[in-house]
Short mmCIF file of C-alpha atoms in Angstrom, two decimals:
data_model
loop_
_atom_site.label_atom_id
_atom_site.label_comp_id
_atom_site.label_asym_id
_atom_site.label_seq_id
_atom_site.Cartn_x
_atom_site.Cartn_y
_atom_site.Cartn_z
CA MET A 1 8.90 -1.74 -14.48
CA LYS A 2 9.41 -0.04 -11.18
CA VAL A 3 6.52 0.10 -8.91
CA ILE A 4 6.39 2.02 -5.67
CA SER A 5 3.88 2.20 -2.82
CA PHE A 6 3.70 5.08 -0.38
CA ASN A 7 1.42 5.97 2.40
CA ILE A 8 2.17 9.83 1.96
CA ASN A 9 -0.06 10.97 5.12
CA GLY A 10 -1.32 13.98 3.41
CA ILE A 11 -0.27 14.65 -0.18
CA ARG A 12 -0.45 18.56 0.22
CA ALA A 13 2.06 18.41 2.99
CA ARG A 14 4.50 16.07 1.55
CA LEU A 15 4.81 17.25 -2.19
CA HIS A 16 8.44 17.67 -1.33
CA GLN A 17 8.63 14.00 -0.33
CA LEU A 18 6.91 12.95 -3.46
CA GLU A 19 9.21 14.93 -5.54
CA ALA A 20 12.29 13.56 -3.78
CA LEU A 21 10.85 9.99 -4.37
CA ILE A 22 10.48 10.62 -8.17
CA ALA A 23 13.84 12.24 -8.55
CA LYS A 24 15.53 9.25 -6.74
CA HIS A 25 13.59 6.27 -8.23
CA GLN A 26 11.83 7.55 -11.44
CA PRO A 27 9.12 4.83 -10.99
CA ASP A 28 6.65 3.67 -13.91
CA ILE A 29 3.79 3.49 -11.31
CA ILE A 30 3.28 5.04 -7.93
CA GLY A 31 0.43 4.00 -5.59
CA LEU A 32 -0.22 6.86 -2.82
CA GLN A 33 -2.46 6.02 0.17
CA GLU A 34 -3.91 8.30 2.76
CA THR A 35 -3.77 11.43 0.50
CA LYS A 36 -6.38 13.22 2.79
CA VAL A 37 -7.84 15.65 0.13
CA HIS A 38 -10.96 16.18 -1.46
CA ASP A 39 -10.82 15.63 -5.25
CA GLU A 40 -11.56 19.09 -6.02
CA GLN A 41 -8.54 20.30 -3.92
CA PHE A 42 -6.25 17.37 -5.04
CA PRO A 43 -2.67 19.10 -6.39
CA GLN A 44 -3.20 17.57 -9.83
CA GLU A 45 -1.04 20.30 -11.72
CA ALA A 46 1.80 19.87 -9.23
CA VAL A 47 1.91 16.14 -9.75
CA GLU A 48 1.50 16.45 -13.53
CA ALA A 49 4.45 18.89 -13.64
CA MET A 50 6.39 16.01 -12.14
CA GLY A 51 5.87 14.05 -15.23
CA TYR A 52 3.08 11.62 -14.22
CA HIS A 53 -0.50 11.09 -15.25
CA VAL A 54 -2.67 10.84 -12.13
CA ILE A 55 -6.19 9.47 -11.23
CA PHE A 56 -7.22 10.02 -7.60
CA HIS A 57 -10.18 9.14 -5.27
CA GLY A 58 -10.38 11.11 -2.08
CA GLN A 59 -12.44 12.76 0.54
CA LYS A 60 -11.86 15.66 2.85
CA GLY A 61 -9.37 15.12 5.69
CA HIS A 62 -9.34 11.38 5.65
CA TYR A 63 -8.33 8.23 3.77
CA GLY A 64 -8.02 8.90 -0.04
CA VAL A 65 -5.74 7.05 -2.70
CA ALA A 66 -4.05 7.95 -6.16
CA LEU A 67 -2.25 6.33 -8.93
CA LEU A 68 0.45 7.94 -10.69
CA SER A 69 1.83 6.66 -13.85
CA LYS A 70 4.24 7.50 -16.56
CA LYS A 71 1.71 6.28 -19.21
CA PRO A 72 -1.86 6.97 -18.78
CA LEU A 73 -3.76 4.17 -17.02
CA GLU A 74 -6.64 2.43 -18.86
CA ASN A 75 -10.00 0.97 -17.50
CA PRO A 76 -9.57 3.12 -14.26
CA MET A 77 -11.89 2.27 -11.35
CA LEU A 78 -12.57 4.38 -8.35
CA GLY A 79 -13.49 2.06 -5.22
CA PHE A 80 -14.97 -1.44 -5.44
CA PRO A 81 -18.09 -1.96 -7.46
CA ASN A 82 -20.29 -2.64 -4.51
CA ASP A 83 -19.22 0.81 -2.78
CA GLY A 84 -22.17 3.05 -2.07
CA GLU A 85 -21.94 6.83 -1.84
CA GLU A 86 -20.92 6.87 1.75
CA ALA A 87 -18.00 4.49 1.22
CA GLN A 88 -14.71 5.56 2.39
CA ARG A 89 -12.36 6.34 -0.27
CA ARG A 90 -9.78 3.66 0.08
CA MET A 91 -9.30 1.78 -3.30
CA ILE A 92 -8.31 2.82 -6.96
CA MET A 93 -7.22 0.73 -9.81
CA GLY A 94 -6.39 0.75 -13.50
CA ASP A 95 -4.51 -1.17 -16.30
CA TYR A 96 -0.88 -0.30 -17.14
CA VAL A 97 0.39 -1.51 -20.32
CA SER A 98 4.06 -2.38 -19.78
CA ASP A 99 6.81 -1.52 -22.42
CA ASN A 100 6.62 -5.09 -23.64
CA GLY A 101 2.80 -4.72 -24.20
CA GLU A 102 1.84 -6.78 -21.05
CA ARG A 103 -1.43 -5.39 -19.62
CA VAL A 104 -0.94 -5.32 -15.68
CA ARG A 105 -4.11 -4.58 -13.58
CA VAL A 106 -2.87 -2.41 -10.75
CA LEU A 107 -4.86 -2.14 -7.44
CA ASN A 108 -3.82 0.53 -4.80
CA GLY A 109 -5.48 0.43 -1.44
CA TYR A 110 -5.47 2.00 1.81
CA PHE A 111 -6.79 -0.76 4.05
CA PRO A 112 -8.68 0.16 7.22
CA GLN A 113 -6.41 0.03 10.42
CA GLY A 114 -9.24 -1.60 12.60
CA GLU A 115 -8.01 -0.22 15.87
CA SER A 116 -8.84 -3.25 17.97
CA ARG A 117 -10.77 -6.42 18.01
CA ASP A 118 -13.48 -5.10 20.16
CA HIS A 119 -14.11 -1.87 18.14
CA PRO A 120 -17.75 -2.19 17.02
CA LEU A 121 -17.28 -0.20 13.70
CA LYS A 122 -13.53 -0.33 12.76
CA PHE A 123 -12.65 -3.82 13.13
CA PRO A 124 -15.64 -5.13 11.13
CA ALA A 125 -14.73 -2.30 8.35
CA LYS A 126 -11.45 -3.92 8.01
CA GLU A 127 -12.69 -7.33 7.65
CA LYS A 128 -15.41 -6.12 5.17
CA PHE A 129 -12.64 -4.28 2.92
CA TYR A 130 -10.42 -7.46 2.79
CA ALA A 131 -13.74 -9.36 1.94
CA ASP A 132 -14.54 -6.91 -0.77
CA LEU A 133 -11.01 -7.17 -2.31
CA MET A 134 -11.19 -10.83 -2.25
CA THR A 135 -14.49 -10.82 -4.13
CA TYR A 136 -13.34 -8.41 -6.82
CA LEU A 137 -10.37 -10.62 -7.34
CA GLN A 138 -12.44 -13.76 -7.62
CA THR A 139 -15.12 -12.26 -9.76
CA GLU A 140 -13.09 -9.82 -11.99
CA LEU A 141 -9.68 -11.26 -12.21
CA LYS A 142 -7.65 -14.53 -12.54
CA PRO A 143 -4.39 -15.62 -10.59
CA GLU A 144 -2.84 -16.34 -14.03
CA GLN A 145 -3.18 -12.73 -15.04
CA PRO A 146 -0.46 -10.29 -14.09
CA VAL A 147 -2.03 -8.40 -11.16
CA ILE A 148 -0.57 -6.03 -8.64
CA VAL A 149 -2.30 -5.24 -5.23
CA MET A 150 -0.25 -2.75 -3.15
CA GLY A 151 -0.71 -0.32 -0.39
CA ASP A 152 -0.94 0.27 3.50
CA VAL A 153 -2.44 -3.21 4.07
CA ASN A 154 -2.29 -2.37 7.89
CA ILE A 155 -1.17 -6.07 8.79
CA SER A 156 2.15 -7.39 9.57
CA HIS A 157 2.02 -10.90 8.12
CA GLN A 158 4.65 -12.64 9.99
CA ASP A 159 6.47 -12.04 13.19
CA CYS A 160 9.63 -11.01 11.39
CA ASP A 161 7.69 -8.01 10.13
CA ILE A 162 7.21 -6.82 13.62
CA GLY A 163 9.85 -4.61 15.19
CA ILE A 164 8.16 -2.88 18.13
CA GLY A 165 9.72 -5.12 20.91
CA ASP A 166 8.53 -8.49 22.30
CA ASP A 167 6.84 -6.77 25.24
CA ASN A 168 4.91 -4.52 23.08
CA ALA A 169 3.87 -7.03 20.78
CA LYS A 170 2.56 -9.32 23.45
CA ARG A 171 0.68 -6.51 24.94
CA TRP A 172 -0.99 -5.68 21.71
CA LEU A 173 -1.81 -9.24 21.20
CA ARG A 174 -3.18 -9.45 24.57
CA THR A 175 -5.40 -6.32 24.43
CA GLY A 176 -6.57 -7.18 20.87
CA LYS A 177 -4.86 -4.33 19.29
CA CYS A 178 -4.77 -4.35 15.58
CA SER A 179 -1.90 -5.06 13.16
CA PHE A 180 -0.94 -8.60 13.70
CA LEU A 181 -3.93 -10.47 15.30
CA PRO A 182 -4.51 -13.98 14.05
CA GLU A 183 -7.79 -13.24 12.27
CA GLU A 184 -6.01 -10.31 10.44
CA ARG A 185 -3.25 -12.63 9.37
CA ALA A 186 -6.01 -15.13 8.18
CA TRP A 187 -7.50 -12.28 5.99
CA LEU A 188 -4.35 -11.39 4.41
CA ASN A 189 -3.64 -15.20 3.95
CA THR A 190 -6.64 -15.47 2.02
CA LEU A 191 -5.29 -13.04 -0.60
CA LEU A 192 -2.08 -14.92 -0.90
CA ASP A 193 -3.79 -18.26 -1.17
CA TRP A 194 -5.84 -16.57 -4.00
CA GLY A 195 -2.54 -16.29 -5.76
CA LEU A 196 -0.61 -13.17 -4.67
CA VAL A 197 3.07 -13.28 -3.70
CA ASP A 198 4.64 -10.68 -1.30
CA THR A 199 7.59 -9.40 -3.67
CA TYR A 200 9.67 -8.01 -0.74
CA ARG A 201 9.63 -11.05 1.28
CA GLN A 202 10.30 -13.15 -1.88
CA GLN A 203 13.42 -11.24 -2.38
CA HIS A 204 14.33 -10.91 1.14
CA PRO A 205 13.26 -14.11 3.10
CA ASP A 206 15.58 -13.78 5.89
CA VAL A 207 15.54 -9.94 6.68
CA THR A 208 13.99 -9.24 10.12
CA ASP A 209 15.07 -5.56 10.86
CA GLN A 210 13.35 -3.82 7.77
CA PHE A 211 10.03 -1.88 8.49
CA SER A 212 7.83 0.36 6.70
CA TRP A 213 5.80 2.36 9.33
CA PHE A 214 7.32 4.11 12.31
CA ASP A 215 5.56 5.85 15.04
CA TYR A 216 5.76 9.65 15.25
CA ARG A 217 5.21 10.19 18.92
CA SER A 218 7.49 7.70 20.31
CA ARG A 219 10.23 8.55 17.58
CA GLY A 220 10.29 5.08 16.28
CA PHE A 221 12.30 5.69 13.32
CA ASP A 222 15.22 7.01 15.36
CA ASP A 223 15.97 3.56 16.63
CA ASN A 224 14.21 1.57 13.92
CA ARG A 225 10.99 0.40 15.87
CA GLY A 226 8.47 -0.13 13.51
CA LEU A 227 6.11 -2.53 11.60
CA ARG A 228 6.34 -3.78 7.72
CA ILE A 229 2.67 -3.11 6.88
CA ASP A 230 3.04 -1.70 3.44
CA LEU A 231 3.35 -4.36 0.64
CA ILE A 232 3.44 -4.88 -3.14
CA LEU A 233 1.73 -8.19 -3.89
CA ALA A 234 1.69 -9.67 -7.31
CA THR A 235 0.52 -12.77 -9.05
CA GLU A 236 2.90 -15.44 -9.47
CA LYS A 237 3.45 -14.82 -13.10
CA LEU A 238 4.46 -11.17 -12.39
CA ALA A 239 6.41 -12.12 -9.02
CA ALA A 240 8.70 -14.40 -11.07
CA GLN A 241 9.60 -11.40 -12.84
CA CYS A 242 10.54 -9.43 -9.78
CA THR A 243 14.21 -8.87 -9.84
CA ASP A 244 14.54 -6.46 -6.67
CA SER A 245 12.47 -5.06 -3.86
CA GLY A 246 13.06 -2.62 -1.01
CA ILE A 247 12.15 0.04 1.53
CA ASP A 248 13.66 3.58 1.36
CA TYR A 249 14.67 4.51 4.84
CA GLU A 250 16.65 7.64 3.19
CA LEU A 251 13.28 9.05 2.06
CA ARG A 252 11.59 8.44 5.42
CA GLY A 253 14.37 10.30 7.07
CA ILE A 254 14.01 13.65 5.27
CA GLU A 255 12.34 16.86 6.77
CA LYS A 256 8.69 16.61 7.68
CA PRO A 257 8.23 12.92 6.36
CA SER A 258 5.42 10.69 6.24
CA ASP A 259 5.45 8.32 9.09
CA HIS A 260 5.64 5.54 6.55
CA ALA A 261 8.59 4.89 4.35
CA PRO A 262 8.01 4.34 0.49
CA ILE A 263 8.42 0.70 -0.57
CA TRP A 264 9.42 -0.39 -4.18
CA SER A 265 9.53 -3.50 -6.39
CA VAL A 266 11.21 -3.76 -9.82
CA PHE A 267 9.86 -6.12 -12.46
CA SER A 268 11.60 -7.25 -15.69
CA ALA A 269 8.15 -7.03 -17.40
#
């Protein structure tokens, strides 16, 4: 079972990149974030023509998530159970039954960026999203189940996931800019402590020069200046079946790309 997470940064502008991703990887499941399209305008026919079933949860111009799968997902859910009408559309989930009959609960999220510690709205919204996810895990699922939580988590978990240079990193911390603040890492650690494993870091414990987001304006991709903020997390039972994981720099380098690279993990399940 091959799983891909990709912040596509506008699906209608990146169908060529999605098509290239599918042609290269032929994944079983794709989680897309930042689709930036209202449900009525989602390019469902184009995605289905690529050979995938799709569910989506979006709004005009911002946010938005989708799950693509070779087999239809069961028990789909759009957003968290406690989301109101005004909630930003950032979470989507469903059950994927693998070829060996195992039912995997798949959660795909576009986690808030937060901007900075002193932002009166965005930073609390990021904390709340992590708390809502934790509540869902604790009330609806068990760590013993096969569960995948993937997406643009907007946090670099360890210092080896930071590739923007020491001076920039120190300045971000000093000014309270989001991505690797101590409290953000504590939120992510709460998920890991519940029973989730970072599949990429499990496979590549010593890699320090691979990132998943690169700033457009400063042309960060040209000299590999970025952050690893996109993750595929799996419960321990499933993580034990992970055989490989990677970040696709080739697809980040194509014409008119997203500012994120697709990430992938393979499971023997």
